[in-house]
């Protein structure tokens, strides 16, 4: 078997003492920046690029890759503990993870996230090793119409994110899209909704919006009635999953892994969708959807698996085609060029030690991460015993430095302050912020792909239905719409709302 | 509640949504519309603004017709002190980070937000501030190497 | 605005052979201690530079311009004896980063590395908050990265001549992808359409990555981008290469003809890079920076990496501040009518 000798080569590279060391440094740094809200892998990798100049290319890439997927592990920690999602993928984790933490099940939520991520990461790495080239070809089949259909599907499914009124959830999605498209128009360069503010030319920063409406909004709300209600969490009840918990998460983890692996390959936002999609699916097929949003363990297991699987498979276009699918991959391509390796489809054949070494290191890195993260859970949970009035000023401080570090731009800090107030108002009016954020992420892509599809097809709307992939995705979207609007489903939702 | 407004939360939400929709629609009207084939920058936002207005109207009507099931809304419960101080803390950080540097900006912001709590105690707040400044220095400047000075130009740094 | 970074300092002190991991860590720790000991003092020209210099790159990390900047910065650090730290200030087509440098203190501790966009932004942006020609002091040109015109694998024409007649025949049926308003690929497309006097349907993307993805996947027909981005795809046969846009052929792609060879006139474009300091920077400081830049351009490692990118450093006479200034003025004048004719502005 060819694959076996390749994997053998990969492990022989990845298991060298030096590469093990850099893999460990990478995942450790990744966990750290993942836990620190706002500070993401892009900023960190950009800062660390200069050190990689002196390293051999394989070690450099192993470390940078470790930072990236390590950050996906760490990113869920603050979402669960203090309702502070630092990245788009952990927005979904915050929904049920934070509720679990308030019920004293933070340890279980964190363990679920770590185990789900480990399983998903391992499976996705295996997929990467076995099927990278054909999967990359699949990604190339995705043109603008397919992406548009995928975004529509995502938006319709997103209504399931809300646990309250469907109407308000839809309104939040639309409002999110409008906020998302603020900034310079990709097609004409015309600024939209920028009020002549230069800092708005590239749109509103996601981190400012997410940390504002979730993190700061929650802090203000908790300070509202600190004298009447206990703001802290209930007593921590055990750190490990019970047999019942395990039974509940098997399905979500498997489905999330499959979904994340597939969507992760798609450059242009596929990976971001996967955690949202996983949550929606789990809620739809659950026999007890009313538990979602109130601390359902499935709502943590599915999206966390999806997000980590997507993080691994998003390497496929970069490694096999030399095309970056997100800013982190673009940075890694930059690192390769500085090392004197021209990225492209030939890297697999010309530098097999690099290609297979990175793949093998991903599995090793995932293993290190689960070993690193499980013992850390005890420490994180202890953090929750700190009284809230001591904890929250620190959270505010982390939010500030985190949002500033994204672009080194003070405007983002001010925007976050404003969105903090907005977040509080939304909570008071019982409008949920999760659909708003999803609209914000998907909105600009939806418009971009729609307009691109129309341009390329010369304005023929049939293009969405004559291409088999796009047509089937739109059919799925239609089915999802029917499910959302079906009276019986609506009834259960309304009942759930009244509980 | 009054006879006409059964659910004030939904009425306010609907009103706000309508106001936002009109603002976005007004701003979109200044942009080139284009056609369905060659959509201009204003086409998509105007459609969305229309949709938002419709949804806002439905929420508003709903608020007039149906009773509220959740907790009642009262102006008295709004924590003005927390709202103001937390927002101020973040704004002060933004204003201070370039001229004062990370140390002072972080310290001010942590201290101001600590003031927002009714359980504020000066020693705890000072301790927290010192802790956070030290931590920020260690992690963000020493370990991660953020391109930020600890002391800004106003405090003799650069 | 930059604080000495221990790790980056360590990276520069390590010049020649690759040390082992553990030794690097020891050196790193020592350098960290040394960095802590550096006193803060106001800058004077005689002692310049006595603290790290920030090189602002107005684009995201990892892109071709960032790569050029980092290679140059690493070499300049050795000459100047102080770390040159690259800071990515992306956004608004490079004008946010450029604007930040224009407003920075003219002490030589904040410099800019920008590409051809510095010249075109003068016309593309009608509300630019700074003046491209008067708010900067030129330090020197760095490199000209050639551009390549590439098509999807099954596009019928195979030579430049065939491509020209194909575009003229099919006009707007040909779909040209670019990396966004104001990007190098956008400029190249405008120039190509102007040279052939034939319109094409332009489809913008957010960056080269997604555009290349659609070209390799056959969703769009044509693209023109820096050889940095295209060489890997060309060599692997994933796209069809037509020609290079520079007067001479490119060393890394010796079989690829130039457009001039095939008789296409007025279609010469290269993504040139230059370094700038804010207006008012003292001549001594500029001279020191220029000297470090010239040394970097002769550094064998820089030359080797540039060759991988399909480019080479500019000749020493073009690396002077005067040559840079004259060239910038000529480029602003060259692009003004082309952009105005296309009628596309970025604000």
Coordinates of C-alpha atoms in Angstrom, one line a residue, chain C residues 128-268:
Chain C
X128 CA -7.5 60.1 0.1
X129 CA -6.6 61.7 3.5
X130 CA -3.0 62.1 2.4
X131 CA -1.1 63.1 -0.7
X132 CA 0.9 60.2 -2.3
X133 CA 3.4 62.6 -3.9
X134 CA 4.1 65.0 -1.1
X135 CA 3.4 63.3 2.2
X136 CA 6.2 60.7 1.9
X137 CA 9.9 60.7 1.5
X138 CA 11.0 57.9 -0.9
X139 CA 13.7 55.5 0.4
X140 CA 14.2 53.5 -2.7
X141 CA 12.6 50.9 -5.1
X142 CA 12.9 47.3 -4.1
X143 CA 11.7 44.9 -6.8
X144 CA 9.5 44.5 -9.8
X145 CA 7.4 41.4 -9.6
X146 CA 6.2 40.4 -13.1
X147 CA 2.6 39.5 -13.8
X148 CA 1.4 36.5 -15.8
X149 CA -1.7 36.2 -17.9
X150 CA -3.3 32.8 -17.2
X151 CA -6.5 31.1 -18.4
X152 CA -8.5 28.1 -17.4
X153 CA -7.2 24.7 -18.6
X154 CA -9.6 24.3 -21.4
X155 CA -9.8 27.8 -22.8
X156 CA -9.4 27.4 -26.6
X157 CA -6.5 29.8 -27.4
X158 CA -2.9 28.6 -26.7
X159 CA -0.7 31.5 -27.7
X160 CA -0.8 35.2 -27.1
X161 CA -1.8 35.9 -30.7
X162 CA -4.7 33.4 -30.4
X163 CA -5.7 34.9 -27.1
X164 CA -5.8 38.4 -28.5
X165 CA -8.1 37.4 -31.3
X166 CA -10.2 35.2 -29.0
X167 CA -10.8 38.1 -26.6
X168 CA -11.5 40.5 -29.5
X169 CA -14.0 38.1 -30.9
X170 CA -15.8 37.1 -27.8
X171 CA -15.6 40.4 -25.9
X172 CA -17.9 40.3 -22.9
X173 CA -18.3 36.6 -23.1
X174 CA -14.8 36.3 -21.7
X175 CA -14.9 36.4 -17.9
X176 CA -11.9 38.0 -16.3
X177 CA -11.4 37.4 -12.5
X178 CA -9.5 39.8 -10.2
X179 CA -8.6 40.0 -6.6
X180 CA -10.7 43.1 -5.8
X181 CA -10.9 46.8 -6.6
X182 CA -7.5 48.3 -6.7
X183 CA -5.6 45.0 -6.6
X184 CA -2.7 44.4 -9.0
X185 CA -4.8 41.9 -10.9
X186 CA -7.5 44.5 -11.3
X187 CA -5.0 47.0 -12.7
X188 CA -3.6 44.4 -15.0
X189 CA -7.1 43.6 -16.3
X190 CA -7.8 47.3 -16.9
X191 CA -4.6 47.7 -18.8
X192 CA -5.2 44.6 -20.9
X193 CA -8.7 45.7 -21.9
X194 CA -7.3 49.1 -22.7
X195 CA -4.4 47.6 -24.8
X196 CA -6.7 45.3 -26.7
X197 CA -9.5 47.9 -26.9
X198 CA -11.9 45.1 -26.1
X199 CA -14.1 44.9 -23.0
X200 CA -14.4 41.7 -20.9
X201 CA -16.8 40.8 -18.1
X202 CA -14.9 41.6 -14.9
X203 CA -15.7 39.5 -11.8
X204 CA -14.0 40.7 -8.6
X205 CA -13.1 38.4 -5.7
X206 CA -11.9 39.0 -2.2
X207 CA -8.3 38.2 -2.7
X208 CA -6.3 36.0 -5.1
X209 CA -7.1 32.7 -3.4
X210 CA -10.8 32.5 -4.2
X211 CA -10.2 33.8 -7.7
X212 CA -7.5 31.2 -8.4
X213 CA -9.8 28.6 -7.0
X214 CA -12.5 29.5 -9.5
X215 CA -10.0 29.7 -12.4
X216 CA -8.5 26.2 -11.6
X217 CA -12.1 25.0 -11.3
X218 CA -13.0 26.4 -14.7
X219 CA -15.6 28.8 -13.4
X220 CA -13.9 31.8 -14.9
X221 CA -11.8 32.2 -18.1
X222 CA -8.9 34.6 -17.5
X223 CA -6.8 36.2 -14.8
X224 CA -3.6 38.2 -14.6
X225 CA -1.7 38.0 -11.4
X226 CA 1.8 38.3 -9.9
X227 CA 4.0 35.4 -10.8
X228 CA 4.3 34.7 -7.0
X229 CA 0.7 33.6 -7.1
X230 CA 0.7 31.8 -10.4
X231 CA 4.0 30.0 -10.8
X232 CA 3.0 26.9 -8.8
X233 CA -0.3 26.5 -10.7
X234 CA 1.5 27.0 -14.1
X235 CA 4.2 24.5 -13.4
X236 CA 1.6 21.9 -12.3
X237 CA -0.4 22.4 -15.5
X238 CA -3.6 23.4 -13.6
X239 CA -3.9 26.6 -15.6
X240 CA -2.9 27.7 -19.1
X241 CA -0.2 30.3 -19.1
X242 CA -0.1 32.8 -22.0
X243 CA 2.6 35.3 -21.3
X244 CA 4.4 37.7 -18.9
X245 CA 3.7 41.4 -18.8
X246 CA 7.3 42.6 -18.4
X247 CA 9.7 43.6 -21.2
X248 CA 11.9 40.5 -20.6
X249 CA 11.1 36.9 -19.9
X250 CA 11.0 35.6 -16.3
X251 CA 13.8 33.3 -15.1
X252 CA 11.5 31.0 -13.2
X253 CA 9.3 30.5 -16.3
X254 CA 11.8 30.7 -19.2
X255 CA 9.3 29.2 -21.8
X256 CA 6.7 31.9 -21.3
X257 CA 6.9 34.6 -24.0
X258 CA 6.4 38.3 -23.2
X259 CA 3.5 40.2 -24.6
X260 CA 5.8 42.6 -26.3
X261 CA 7.5 39.7 -28.2
X262 CA 4.1 38.8 -29.6
X263 CA 3.3 42.3 -30.8
X264 CA 0.9 43.5 -28.1
X265 CA 1.7 47.1 -27.5
X266 CA 1.1 49.2 -24.4
X267 CA 0.7 46.3 -22.1
X268 CA 3.6 46.4 -19.7

